[in-house]
């Protein structure tokens, strides 16, 4: 059982084709060898040790709890301390449990719990001067008045909004701008960031966020929530168990919320895209049920919410617990490490997330970038832009509307008496 802060690492898994990349597994395996938990004879290949991870995490993603399974030498009663002595502080081994020979931590994991942290200014409607803000009529949205002082504040700071608008469009299209335009844009972004930190969300927005997330529960086709999956690909089908949004809390002068995401399994970028779409629905005032259209065949380019807020809480082995106990092994659980894990999360995960957002404004920059795209612009895959998806009827919705109209017409049609 392990935990780690993913900052500075190129993800969890060692990449055979790119061994130069620094990974969590790479450092853990070296520590296992150095501590004597893996023999020198088997130190050149993970496969010799049947090394497997329960969940891969992407670049920069953290884990309070993850599981690796392997053949390991455990005669030394201080082996955990010796392994940790070989690791940087941001990677910890919590402990180990003996399992049967056929155990595979990935295949026998019944579900996984992730946590996603985001500042509540992620729920603010798009800036009305942005392409998405102009289309979704942000003046009619809750919190639309947040942007009212924008022009006045820009005047006070001698920021030319015409230059800002041109620079934002150029940025979204990858066009270089003058140094003067870049300086103006940076001053504008700093002003907006300062405004956003004062924002506090409403109970209504949190309720809609929870309501929209709940639509992910159950069995759905998530082809639009990953990369390289076709609608007809059966592996795009996943089962989600639960979503829980916390009460808001304040750190470093910024209001945050936490989302616990519990599912049987997840695909690459799936959680970040689920959060990305859900927050965009809340921000633009689109109905929650809009999300259901993303499960259909039409391709949608859903933006990935920042990796910064994502961490693996822990894999769950409920289905395997009874089997282990039957053979005299301890149940595979993180319960006895909870105090250590919470302290580690606060120091090495939560604090890094909060500090990085204050320093780099990752979430603020992400939503500003998404809002700046022309909604009619298509990527090479031909899918709908997120702006077009949120502000127009999709093929699925048009079909549902036509079906509902046909049923209504049939119900309202005059009844013709049958001939005797």
mmCIF file of C-alpha atoms in Angstrom:
data_model
loop_
_atom_site.group_PDB
_atom_site.id
_atom_site.type_symbol
_atom_site.label_atom_id
_atom_site.label_comp_id
_atom_site.label_asym_id
_atom_site.label_seq_id
_atom_site.Cartn_x
_atom_site.Cartn_y
_atom_site.Cartn_z
ATOM 1 C CA UNK A 1 0.000 0.000 0.000
ATOM 2 C CA UNK A 2 1.554 3.284 -1.131
ATOM 3 C CA UNK A 3 0.829 7.013 -1.374
ATOM 4 C CA UNK A 4 2.496 9.748 -3.376
ATOM 5 C CA UNK A 5 2.466 13.336 -4.577
ATOM 6 C CA UNK A 6 2.727 13.217 -8.378
ATOM 7 C CA UNK A 7 4.301 16.673 -8.777
ATOM 8 C CA UNK A 8 7.502 16.389 -10.823
ATOM 9 C CA UNK A 9 6.709 12.864 -12.043
ATOM 10 C CA UNK A 10 5.614 11.693 -15.471
ATOM 11 C CA UNK A 11 2.822 9.572 -14.020
ATOM 12 C CA UNK A 12 2.742 6.330 -12.058
ATOM 13 C CA UNK A 13 3.740 3.732 -14.642
ATOM 14 C CA UNK A 14 7.236 3.075 -15.988
ATOM 15 C CA UNK A 15 7.225 3.593 -19.765
ATOM 16 C CA UNK A 16 9.398 0.990 -21.499
ATOM 17 C CA UNK A 17 9.679 3.053 -24.675
ATOM 18 C CA UNK A 18 10.668 6.209 -22.750
ATOM 19 C CA UNK A 19 12.866 5.071 -19.832
ATOM 20 C CA UNK A 20 14.271 8.592 -19.393
ATOM 21 C CA UNK A 21 10.982 9.788 -17.894
ATOM 22 C CA UNK A 22 10.825 9.986 -14.101
ATOM 23 C CA UNK A 23 7.948 7.857 -12.742
ATOM 24 C CA UNK A 24 6.574 6.867 -9.341
ATOM 25 C CA UNK A 25 7.073 3.181 -10.112
ATOM 26 C CA UNK A 26 10.658 3.781 -11.167
ATOM 27 C CA UNK A 27 11.581 5.355 -7.818
ATOM 28 C CA UNK A 28 9.636 2.748 -5.820
ATOM 29 C CA UNK A 29 11.284 -0.170 -7.603
ATOM 30 C CA UNK A 30 14.774 1.289 -7.055
ATOM 31 C CA UNK A 31 13.920 1.720 -3.351
ATOM 32 C CA UNK A 32 12.683 -1.880 -3.104
ATOM 33 C CA UNK A 33 15.963 -3.130 -4.555
ATOM 34 C CA UNK A 34 18.098 -0.838 -2.387
ATOM 35 C CA UNK A 35 16.227 -1.911 0.781
ATOM 36 C CA UNK A 36 16.571 -5.612 -0.023
ATOM 37 C CA UNK A 37 12.856 -6.186 -0.653
ATOM 38 C CA UNK A 38 13.689 -7.251 -4.218
ATOM 39 C CA UNK A 39 16.789 -9.366 -4.919
ATOM 40 C CA UNK A 40 19.624 -7.995 -7.036
ATOM 41 C CA UNK A 41 19.053 -10.862 -9.505
ATOM 42 C CA UNK A 42 15.561 -9.561 -10.240
ATOM 43 C CA UNK A 43 16.430 -5.860 -10.160
ATOM 44 C CA UNK A 44 16.605 -5.361 -13.927
ATOM 45 C CA UNK A 45 13.009 -6.238 -14.824
ATOM 46 C CA UNK A 46 9.680 -5.572 -13.083
ATOM 47 C CA UNK A 47 8.114 -8.575 -14.822
ATOM 48 C CA UNK A 48 10.398 -11.002 -12.965
ATOM 49 C CA UNK A 49 8.704 -9.816 -9.775
ATOM 50 C CA UNK A 50 5.130 -9.939 -11.182
ATOM 51 C CA UNK A 51 4.984 -6.182 -10.522
ATOM 52 C CA UNK A 52 1.520 -4.691 -11.140
ATOM 53 C CA UNK A 53 -0.254 -1.499 -10.110
ATOM 54 C CA UNK A 54 -3.953 -1.217 -9.170
ATOM 55 C CA UNK A 55 -4.428 2.139 -10.916
ATOM 56 C CA UNK A 56 -2.307 4.161 -13.284
ATOM 57 C CA UNK A 57 -2.214 7.873 -12.588
ATOM 58 C CA UNK A 58 -1.328 10.495 -15.189
ATOM 59 C CA UNK A 59 1.462 13.055 -15.090
ATOM 60 C CA UNK A 60 1.190 15.263 -11.998
ATOM 61 C CA UNK A 61 -1.710 13.261 -10.479
ATOM 62 C CA UNK A 62 -1.456 12.272 -6.815
ATOM 63 C CA UNK A 63 -2.567 9.248 -4.766
ATOM 64 C CA UNK A 64 -3.300 9.072 -1.061
ATOM 65 C CA UNK A 65 -3.620 5.319 -1.522
ATOM 66 C CA UNK A 66 -2.634 3.009 -4.357
ATOM 67 C CA UNK A 67 -1.701 -0.659 -4.426
ATOM 68 C CA UNK A 68 1.089 -2.550 -6.138
ATOM 69 C CA UNK A 69 1.369 -6.341 -6.103
ATOM 70 C CA UNK A 70 4.688 -8.173 -6.453
ATOM 71 C CA UNK A 71 6.890 -10.945 -5.135
ATOM 72 C CA UNK A 72 8.669 -9.292 -2.232
ATOM 73 C CA UNK A 73 11.218 -10.326 0.411
ATOM 74 C CA UNK A 74 9.705 -9.543 3.828
ATOM 75 C CA UNK A 75 11.927 -11.411 6.333
ATOM 76 C CA UNK A 76 13.245 -8.088 7.698
ATOM 77 C CA UNK A 77 10.694 -6.734 10.202
ATOM 78 C CA UNK A 78 11.874 -3.175 9.474
ATOM 79 C CA UNK A 79 11.495 -3.538 5.701
ATOM 80 C CA UNK A 80 8.866 -0.768 5.378
ATOM 81 C CA UNK A 81 11.085 1.744 7.212
ATOM 82 C CA UNK A 82 14.068 0.729 5.083
ATOM 83 C CA UNK A 83 12.118 1.172 1.841
ATOM 84 C CA UNK A 84 10.855 4.602 2.928
ATOM 85 C CA UNK A 85 14.406 5.635 3.821
ATOM 86 C CA UNK A 86 15.294 5.145 0.140
ATOM 87 C CA UNK A 87 12.346 7.216 -1.102
ATOM 88 C CA UNK A 88 11.760 10.970 -1.331
ATOM 89 C CA UNK A 89 9.297 12.300 1.262
ATOM 90 C CA UNK A 90 6.609 12.711 -1.404
ATOM 91 C CA UNK A 91 6.381 8.917 -1.867
ATOM 92 C CA UNK A 92 5.455 6.680 1.069
ATOM 93 C CA UNK A 93 4.946 2.956 1.604
ATOM 94 C CA UNK A 94 2.173 2.623 4.193
ATOM 95 C CA UNK A 95 2.584 -1.117 4.710
ATOM 96 C CA UNK A 96 2.071 -4.470 3.043
ATOM 97 C CA UNK A 97 -0.343 -7.402 3.167
ATOM 98 C CA UNK A 98 0.297 -10.993 2.140
ATOM 99 C CA UNK A 99 -2.010 -12.353 -0.545
ATOM 100 C CA UNK A 100 -2.339 -15.602 -2.449
ATOM 101 C CA UNK A 101 -0.117 -16.393 -5.425
ATOM 102 C CA UNK A 102 -2.778 -15.676 -8.041
ATOM 103 C CA UNK A 103 -3.524 -12.158 -6.755
ATOM 104 C CA UNK A 104 -3.497 -9.330 -9.329
ATOM 105 C CA UNK A 105 -4.082 -5.925 -7.725
ATOM 106 C CA UNK A 106 -5.537 -4.434 -10.927
ATOM 107 C CA UNK A 107 -7.895 -7.232 -11.971
ATOM 108 C CA UNK A 108 -9.122 -8.020 -8.456
ATOM 109 C CA UNK A 109 -9.847 -4.390 -7.534
ATOM 110 C CA UNK A 110 -13.643 -4.103 -7.283
ATOM 111 C CA UNK A 111 -13.743 -0.286 -7.534
ATOM 112 C CA UNK A 112 -11.711 2.880 -7.136
ATOM 113 C CA UNK A 113 -12.333 6.138 -5.268
ATOM 114 C CA UNK A 114 -10.868 9.394 -6.588
ATOM 115 C CA UNK A 115 -11.043 12.894 -5.185
ATOM 116 C CA UNK A 116 -11.120 16.102 -7.213
ATOM 117 C CA UNK A 117 -10.516 19.534 -5.668
ATOM 118 C CA UNK A 118 -11.531 22.703 -7.462
ATOM 119 C CA UNK A 119 -11.904 26.381 -6.546
ATOM 120 C CA UNK A 120 -15.526 27.496 -6.631
ATOM 121 C CA UNK A 121 -14.769 30.300 -9.088
ATOM 122 C CA UNK A 122 -14.792 27.435 -11.585
ATOM 123 C CA UNK A 123 -18.604 27.879 -11.443
ATOM 124 C CA UNK A 124 -18.553 31.523 -12.571
ATOM 125 C CA UNK A 125 -20.344 32.161 -15.888
ATOM 126 C CA UNK A 126 -18.101 32.845 -18.901
ATOM 127 C CA UNK A 127 -16.796 36.375 -19.223
ATOM 128 C CA UNK A 128 -19.425 38.145 -21.409
ATOM 129 C CA UNK A 129 -16.645 39.518 -23.628
ATOM 130 C CA UNK A 130 -15.451 35.983 -24.503
ATOM 131 C CA UNK A 131 -16.844 34.068 -27.524
ATOM 132 C CA UNK A 132 -18.652 31.582 -25.261
ATOM 133 C CA UNK A 133 -19.946 34.348 -22.976
ATOM 134 C CA UNK A 134 -21.428 36.223 -25.950
ATOM 135 C CA UNK A 135 -23.236 33.092 -27.168
ATOM 136 C CA UNK A 136 -24.677 31.832 -23.888
ATOM 137 C CA UNK A 137 -26.106 35.252 -22.893
ATOM 138 C CA UNK A 138 -24.265 35.320 -19.572
ATOM 139 C CA UNK A 139 -26.231 38.383 -18.381
ATOM 140 C CA UNK A 140 -29.167 36.052 -17.758
ATOM 141 C CA UNK A 141 -27.119 33.607 -15.672
ATOM 142 C CA UNK A 142 -26.707 33.438 -11.918
ATOM 143 C CA UNK A 143 -23.622 35.456 -10.863
ATOM 144 C CA UNK A 144 -23.607 37.307 -14.202
ATOM 145 C CA UNK A 145 -23.307 40.545 -12.216
ATOM 146 C CA UNK A 146 -19.841 39.378 -11.111
ATOM 147 C CA UNK A 147 -18.500 40.710 -14.416
ATOM 148 C CA UNK A 148 -20.221 44.138 -14.207
ATOM 149 C CA UNK A 149 -17.237 45.953 -12.614
ATOM 150 C CA UNK A 150 -14.828 44.474 -15.188
ATOM 151 C CA UNK A 151 -14.799 47.365 -17.664
ATOM 152 C CA UNK A 152 -14.669 49.983 -14.904
ATOM 153 C CA UNK A 153 -11.801 48.206 -13.147
ATOM 154 C CA UNK A 154 -9.924 47.890 -16.443
ATOM 155 C CA UNK A 155 -10.253 51.664 -16.984
ATOM 156 C CA UNK A 156 -8.861 52.338 -13.505
ATOM 157 C CA UNK A 157 -5.820 50.226 -14.372
ATOM 158 C CA UNK A 158 -5.428 51.725 -17.877
ATOM 159 C CA UNK A 159 -6.094 48.347 -19.518
ATOM 160 C CA UNK A 160 -7.375 48.660 -23.101
ATOM 161 C CA UNK A 161 -10.142 46.034 -23.432
ATOM 162 C CA UNK A 162 -10.018 46.136 -27.252
ATOM 163 C CA UNK A 163 -6.392 45.010 -27.128
ATOM 164 C CA UNK A 164 -7.336 42.325 -24.587
ATOM 165 C CA UNK A 165 -10.119 40.923 -26.795
ATOM 166 C CA UNK A 166 -7.871 40.785 -29.868
ATOM 167 C CA UNK A 167 -5.073 39.157 -27.852
ATOM 168 C CA UNK A 168 -7.445 36.500 -26.442
ATOM 169 C CA UNK A 169 -8.683 35.585 -29.913
ATOM 170 C CA UNK A 170 -5.099 35.423 -31.190
ATOM 171 C CA UNK A 171 -4.124 33.237 -28.241
ATOM 172 C CA UNK A 172 -6.951 30.762 -28.889
ATOM 173 C CA UNK A 173 -5.897 30.462 -32.522
ATOM 174 C CA UNK A 174 -2.184 30.149 -31.800
ATOM 175 C CA UNK A 175 -1.287 33.495 -33.415
ATOM 176 C CA UNK A 176 1.654 35.487 -32.039
ATOM 177 C CA UNK A 177 0.929 38.971 -30.687
ATOM 178 C CA UNK A 178 3.088 42.018 -30.041
ATOM 179 C CA UNK A 179 4.970 42.418 -26.765
ATOM 180 C CA UNK A 180 2.724 45.375 -25.869
ATOM 181 C CA UNK A 181 -0.401 43.231 -26.380
ATOM 182 C CA UNK A 182 1.082 40.475 -24.222
ATOM 183 C CA UNK A 183 1.834 42.927 -21.407
ATOM 184 C CA UNK A 184 -1.749 44.272 -21.595
ATOM 185 C CA UNK A 185 -3.158 40.740 -21.575
ATOM 186 C CA UNK A 186 -1.060 39.763 -18.537
ATOM 187 C CA UNK A 187 -2.251 42.836 -16.638
ATOM 188 C CA UNK A 188 -5.848 41.954 -17.523
ATOM 189 C CA UNK A 189 -5.439 38.339 -16.385
ATOM 190 C CA UNK A 190 -3.949 39.456 -13.086
ATOM 191 C CA UNK A 191 -6.928 41.759 -12.535
ATOM 192 C CA UNK A 192 -9.423 38.962 -13.272
ATOM 193 C CA UNK A 193 -7.606 36.557 -10.930
ATOM 194 C CA UNK A 194 -7.803 39.075 -8.106
ATOM 195 C CA UNK A 195 -11.538 39.475 -8.721
ATOM 196 C CA UNK A 196 -12.144 35.716 -8.799
ATOM 197 C CA UNK A 197 -10.529 35.016 -5.437
ATOM 198 C CA UNK A 198 -13.278 37.070 -3.776
ATOM 199 C CA UNK A 199 -16.042 34.925 -5.286
ATOM 200 C CA UNK A 200 -18.136 32.671 -3.046
ATOM 201 C CA UNK A 201 -20.558 30.226 -4.638
ATOM 202 C CA UNK A 202 -24.221 29.642 -3.787
ATOM 203 C CA UNK A 203 -26.053 26.620 -2.420
ATOM 204 C CA UNK A 204 -28.043 26.544 -5.674
ATOM 205 C CA UNK A 205 -24.942 26.140 -7.824
ATOM 206 C CA UNK A 206 -23.567 23.400 -5.598
ATOM 207 C CA UNK A 207 -26.928 21.614 -5.773
ATOM 208 C CA UNK A 208 -26.870 21.777 -9.585
ATOM 209 C CA UNK A 209 -23.273 20.543 -9.624
ATOM 210 C CA UNK A 210 -24.294 17.529 -7.498
ATOM 211 C CA UNK A 211 -27.457 16.934 -9.559
ATOM 212 C CA UNK A 212 -25.466 16.935 -12.802
ATOM 213 C CA UNK A 213 -22.760 14.627 -11.425
ATOM 214 C CA UNK A 214 -25.456 12.174 -10.301
ATOM 215 C CA UNK A 215 -26.406 11.627 -13.970
ATOM 216 C CA UNK A 216 -23.104 9.796 -14.407
ATOM 217 C CA UNK A 217 -24.248 7.076 -11.996
ATOM 218 C CA UNK A 218 -24.853 3.653 -13.476
ATOM 219 C CA UNK A 219 -23.775 2.092 -16.748
ATOM 220 C CA UNK A 220 -22.996 4.466 -19.663
ATOM 221 C CA UNK A 221 -20.965 4.775 -22.843
ATOM 222 C CA UNK A 222 -18.045 7.122 -21.997
ATOM 223 C CA UNK A 223 -16.447 7.267 -25.475
ATOM 224 C CA UNK A 224 -16.573 11.082 -25.341
ATOM 225 C CA UNK A 225 -14.753 11.123 -22.000
ATOM 226 C CA UNK A 226 -11.467 9.603 -23.123
ATOM 227 C CA UNK A 227 -9.268 9.499 -26.238
ATOM 228 C CA UNK A 228 -9.211 7.041 -29.110
ATOM 229 C CA UNK A 229 -12.509 5.295 -28.324
ATOM 230 C CA UNK A 230 -15.319 4.821 -30.808
ATOM 231 C CA UNK A 231 -18.966 4.761 -29.729
ATOM 232 C CA UNK A 232 -19.183 1.125 -30.894
ATOM 233 C CA UNK A 233 -16.198 0.081 -28.791
ATOM 234 C CA UNK A 234 -17.584 -1.978 -25.890
ATOM 235 C CA UNK A 235 -14.595 -1.054 -23.711
ATOM 236 C CA UNK A 236 -15.939 2.530 -23.572
ATOM 237 C CA UNK A 237 -18.762 1.313 -21.307
ATOM 238 C CA UNK A 238 -18.126 1.936 -17.606
ATOM 239 C CA UNK A 239 -20.121 1.761 -14.362
ATOM 240 C CA UNK A 240 -20.128 4.670 -11.895
ATOM 241 C CA UNK A 241 -21.206 4.098 -8.285
ATOM 242 C CA UNK A 242 -21.373 7.440 -6.498
ATOM 243 C CA UNK A 243 -20.484 11.157 -6.464
ATOM 244 C CA UNK A 244 -20.347 13.341 -3.365
ATOM 245 C CA UNK A 245 -19.729 17.101 -3.336
ATOM 246 C CA UNK A 246 -18.416 18.596 -0.074
ATOM 247 C CA UNK A 247 -19.440 21.823 1.593
ATOM 248 C CA UNK A 248 -17.254 24.767 0.496
ATOM 249 C CA UNK A 249 -14.108 25.482 2.520
ATOM 250 C CA UNK A 250 -11.617 28.345 2.368
ATOM 251 C CA UNK A 251 -7.845 27.974 1.925
ATOM 252 C CA UNK A 252 -5.358 30.761 1.128
ATOM 253 C CA UNK A 253 -8.241 33.202 0.621
ATOM 254 C CA UNK A 254 -9.846 30.988 -2.075
ATOM 255 C CA UNK A 255 -13.055 28.976 -1.685
ATOM 256 C CA UNK A 256 -12.805 25.282 -2.681
ATOM 257 C CA UNK A 257 -14.997 22.184 -2.913
ATOM 258 C CA UNK A 258 -14.056 18.516 -2.981
ATOM 259 C CA UNK A 259 -15.744 15.844 -5.114
ATOM 260 C CA UNK A 260 -15.427 12.139 -4.272
ATOM 261 C CA UNK A 261 -15.832 9.991 -7.401
ATOM 262 C CA UNK A 262 -16.458 6.249 -6.926
ATOM 263 C CA UNK A 263 -16.530 3.942 -9.939
ATOM 264 C CA UNK A 264 -15.692 0.376 -10.910
ATOM 265 C CA UNK A 265 -13.010 1.501 -13.368
ATOM 266 C CA UNK A 266 -11.946 4.555 -15.343
ATOM 267 C CA UNK A 267 -10.380 5.289 -18.720
ATOM 268 C CA UNK A 268 -7.630 7.780 -19.543
ATOM 269 C CA UNK A 269 -8.759 11.383 -18.758
ATOM 270 C CA UNK A 270 -12.290 10.181 -17.890
ATOM 271 C CA UNK A 271 -12.583 11.872 -14.486
ATOM 272 C CA UNK A 272 -11.062 15.128 -15.708
ATOM 273 C CA UNK A 273 -13.484 15.210 -18.644
ATOM 274 C CA UNK A 274 -16.458 14.383 -16.375
ATOM 275 C CA UNK A 275 -15.519 17.309 -14.129
ATOM 276 C CA UNK A 276 -14.827 19.462 -17.184
ATOM 277 C CA UNK A 277 -18.270 18.890 -18.710
ATOM 278 C CA UNK A 278 -20.139 19.165 -15.407
ATOM 279 C CA UNK A 279 -18.561 22.500 -14.495
ATOM 280 C CA UNK A 280 -19.221 23.821 -18.010
ATOM 281 C CA UNK A 281 -22.918 22.914 -17.659
ATOM 282 C CA UNK A 282 -23.093 24.786 -14.341
ATOM 283 C CA UNK A 283 -21.179 27.779 -15.736
ATOM 284 C CA UNK A 284 -23.283 28.217 -18.874
ATOM 285 C CA UNK A 285 -26.680 27.533 -17.312
ATOM 286 C CA UNK A 286 -27.296 24.548 -19.616
ATOM 287 C CA UNK A 287 -29.814 22.021 -18.218
ATOM 288 C CA UNK A 288 -28.268 19.137 -16.261
ATOM 289 C CA UNK A 289 -29.835 16.573 -18.616
ATOM 290 C CA UNK A 290 -27.705 18.045 -21.416
ATOM 291 C CA UNK A 291 -25.022 15.710 -20.096
ATOM 292 C CA UNK A 292 -26.989 12.649 -21.289
ATOM 293 C CA UNK A 293 -26.329 13.606 -24.931
ATOM 294 C CA UNK A 294 -22.583 13.080 -24.341
ATOM 295 C CA UNK A 295 -23.250 9.343 -23.878
ATOM 296 C CA UNK A 296 -24.627 9.105 -27.423
ATOM 297 C CA UNK A 297 -22.845 8.487 -30.727
ATOM 298 C CA UNK A 298 -22.210 12.119 -31.725
ATOM 299 C CA UNK A 299 -18.587 13.114 -31.079
ATOM 300 C CA UNK A 300 -18.079 15.964 -28.574
ATOM 301 C CA UNK A 301 -14.753 17.621 -27.749
ATOM 302 C CA UNK A 302 -15.011 17.805 -23.951
ATOM 303 C CA UNK A 303 -12.191 19.768 -22.281
ATOM 304 C CA UNK A 304 -10.121 18.035 -19.585
ATOM 305 C CA UNK A 305 -10.298 19.834 -16.251
ATOM 306 C CA UNK A 306 -6.788 20.477 -14.866
ATOM 307 C CA UNK A 307 -4.818 17.464 -13.600
ATOM 308 C CA UNK A 308 -3.855 19.628 -10.616
ATOM 309 C CA UNK A 309 -7.067 18.877 -8.685
ATOM 310 C CA UNK A 310 -7.113 15.088 -9.137
ATOM 311 C CA UNK A 311 -5.914 12.445 -6.697
ATOM 312 C CA UNK A 312 -6.555 8.746 -6.217
ATOM 313 C CA UNK A 313 -8.134 8.237 -2.804
ATOM 314 C CA UNK A 314 -7.768 4.441 -2.815
ATOM 315 C CA UNK A 315 -8.578 1.210 -4.654
ATOM 316 C CA UNK A 316 -11.308 -0.898 -2.997
ATOM 317 C CA UNK A 317 -11.153 -4.690 -2.643
ATOM 318 C CA UNK A 318 -14.562 -5.501 -1.145
ATOM 319 C CA UNK A 319 -15.080 -8.501 -3.417
ATOM 320 C CA UNK A 320 -11.694 -9.968 -2.521
ATOM 321 C CA UNK A 321 -11.876 -9.359 1.236
ATOM 322 C CA UNK A 322 -13.937 -12.476 1.999
ATOM 323 C CA UNK A 323 -11.673 -14.661 -0.167
ATOM 324 C CA UNK A 324 -8.541 -13.496 1.682
ATOM 325 C CA UNK A 325 -10.093 -14.058 5.107
ATOM 326 C CA UNK A 326 -11.109 -17.595 4.095
ATOM 327 C CA UNK A 327 -7.433 -18.441 3.480
ATOM 328 C CA UNK A 328 -6.232 -16.842 6.702
ATOM 329 C CA UNK A 329 -4.902 -13.590 5.218
ATOM 330 C CA UNK A 330 -5.635 -10.114 6.527
ATOM 331 C CA UNK A 331 -8.231 -8.134 4.498
ATOM 332 C CA UNK A 332 -6.681 -5.712 2.025
ATOM 333 C CA UNK A 333 -7.595 -2.319 3.467
ATOM 334 C CA UNK A 334 -6.133 1.136 4.129
ATOM 335 C CA UNK A 335 -8.078 1.575 7.388
ATOM 336 C CA UNK A 336 -5.108 1.205 9.757
ATOM 337 C CA UNK A 337 -3.130 3.827 7.800
ATOM 338 C CA UNK A 338 -5.862 6.503 7.745
ATOM 339 C CA UNK A 339 -4.161 8.887 10.210
ATOM 340 C CA UNK A 340 -0.841 8.759 8.316
ATOM 341 C CA UNK A 341 -2.585 9.148 4.984
ATOM 342 C CA UNK A 342 -4.581 12.197 6.104
ATOM 343 C CA UNK A 343 -1.436 13.904 7.417
ATOM 344 C CA UNK A 344 0.373 13.081 4.163
ATOM 345 C CA UNK A 345 -2.506 14.392 2.039
ATOM 346 C CA UNK A 346 -2.543 17.700 3.897
ATOM 347 C CA UNK A 347 1.207 18.258 3.705
ATOM 348 C CA UNK A 348 2.154 16.834 0.326
ATOM 349 C CA UNK A 349 -1.046 16.887 -1.749
ATOM 350 C CA UNK A 350 -3.653 19.416 -0.600
ATOM 351 C CA UNK A 351 -1.142 22.135 0.290
ATOM 352 C CA UNK A 352 0.649 21.692 -3.048
ATOM 353 C CA UNK A 353 -2.643 21.938 -4.951
ATOM 354 C CA UNK A 354 -3.664 25.097 -3.101
ATOM 355 C CA UNK A 355 -0.223 26.706 -3.407
ATOM 356 C CA UNK A 356 0.077 25.892 -7.106
ATOM 357 C CA UNK A 357 -3.321 27.415 -7.854
ATOM 358 C CA UNK A 358 -2.402 30.595 -5.968
ATOM 359 C CA UNK A 359 0.921 30.830 -7.807
ATOM 360 C CA UNK A 360 -0.061 29.675 -11.310
ATOM 361 C CA UNK A 361 -3.861 30.209 -11.478
ATOM 362 C CA UNK A 362 -4.308 26.901 -13.272
ATOM 363 C CA UNK A 363 -8.120 26.731 -13.028
ATOM 364 C CA UNK A 364 -8.641 30.394 -13.871
ATOM 365 C CA UNK A 365 -6.439 30.033 -16.948
ATOM 366 C CA UNK A 366 -8.136 26.802 -18.014
ATOM 367 C CA UNK A 367 -11.681 28.214 -18.077
ATOM 368 C CA UNK A 368 -10.567 31.472 -19.696
ATOM 369 C CA UNK A 369 -8.871 29.452 -22.434
ATOM 370 C CA UNK A 370 -11.952 27.257 -23.015
ATOM 371 C CA UNK A 371 -14.235 30.313 -23.154
ATOM 372 C CA UNK A 372 -12.032 31.999 -25.751
ATOM 373 C CA UNK A 373 -12.576 29.357 -28.465
ATOM 374 C CA UNK A 374 -14.839 30.004 -31.427
ATOM 375 C CA UNK A 375 -17.741 27.596 -30.869
ATOM 376 C CA UNK A 376 -17.902 26.793 -34.601
ATOM 377 C CA UNK A 377 -14.285 25.716 -34.687
ATOM 378 C CA UNK A 378 -13.856 21.947 -35.157
ATOM 379 C CA UNK A 379 -10.897 19.743 -34.274
ATOM 380 C CA UNK A 380 -9.512 17.167 -36.708
ATOM 381 C CA UNK A 381 -11.888 14.512 -35.342
ATOM 382 C CA UNK A 382 -14.858 16.606 -36.500
ATOM 383 C CA UNK A 383 -16.572 16.588 -33.114
ATOM 384 C CA UNK A 384 -18.734 19.358 -31.692
ATOM 385 C CA UNK A 385 -16.903 22.032 -29.731
ATOM 386 C CA UNK A 386 -17.934 22.260 -26.085
ATOM 387 C CA UNK A 387 -19.521 25.661 -26.815
ATOM 388 C CA UNK A 388 -21.652 24.271 -29.647
ATOM 389 C CA UNK A 389 -22.618 21.250 -27.535
ATOM 390 C CA UNK A 390 -23.781 23.420 -24.633
ATOM 391 C CA UNK A 391 -25.621 26.106 -26.600
ATOM 392 C CA UNK A 392 -27.219 24.131 -29.450
ATOM 393 C CA UNK A 393 -29.423 21.084 -29.879
ATOM 394 C CA UNK A 394 -27.459 17.866 -30.464
ATOM 395 C CA UNK A 395 -28.558 15.097 -32.839
ATOM 396 C CA UNK A 396 -29.760 13.064 -29.853
ATOM 397 C CA UNK A 397 -31.815 15.956 -28.454
ATOM 398 C CA UNK A 398 -33.356 16.711 -31.846
ATOM 399 C CA UNK A 399 -34.354 13.046 -32.171
ATOM 400 C CA UNK A 400 -35.814 13.042 -28.646
ATOM 401 C CA UNK A 401 -37.733 16.254 -29.366
ATOM 402 C CA UNK A 402 -39.114 14.845 -32.628
ATOM 403 C CA UNK A 403 -40.124 11.635 -30.844
ATOM 404 C CA UNK A 404 -41.862 13.574 -28.057
ATOM 405 C CA UNK A 405 -43.686 15.751 -30.615
ATOM 406 C CA UNK A 406 -44.857 12.672 -32.559
ATOM 407 C CA UNK A 407 -46.202 11.119 -29.351
ATOM 408 C CA UNK A 408 -47.967 14.366 -28.428
ATOM 409 C CA UNK A 409 -49.486 14.642 -31.915
ATOM 410 C CA UNK A 410 -50.730 11.072 -31.682
ATOM 411 C CA UNK A 411 -52.240 11.662 -28.247
ATOM 412 C CA UNK A 412 -53.986 14.856 -29.410
ATOM 413 C CA UNK A 413 -55.229 13.478 -32.731
ATOM 414 C CA UNK A 414 -59.071 13.394 -33.042
ATOM 415 C CA UNK A 415 -60.467 9.969 -32.290
ATOM 416 C CA UNK A 416 -62.335 8.432 -35.239
ATOM 417 C CA UNK A 417 -65.101 6.039 -34.189
ATOM 418 C CA UNK A 418 -64.703 2.587 -35.651
ATOM 419 C CA UNK A 419 -67.318 1.293 -38.085
ATOM 420 C CA UNK A 420 -69.618 -1.305 -36.520
#
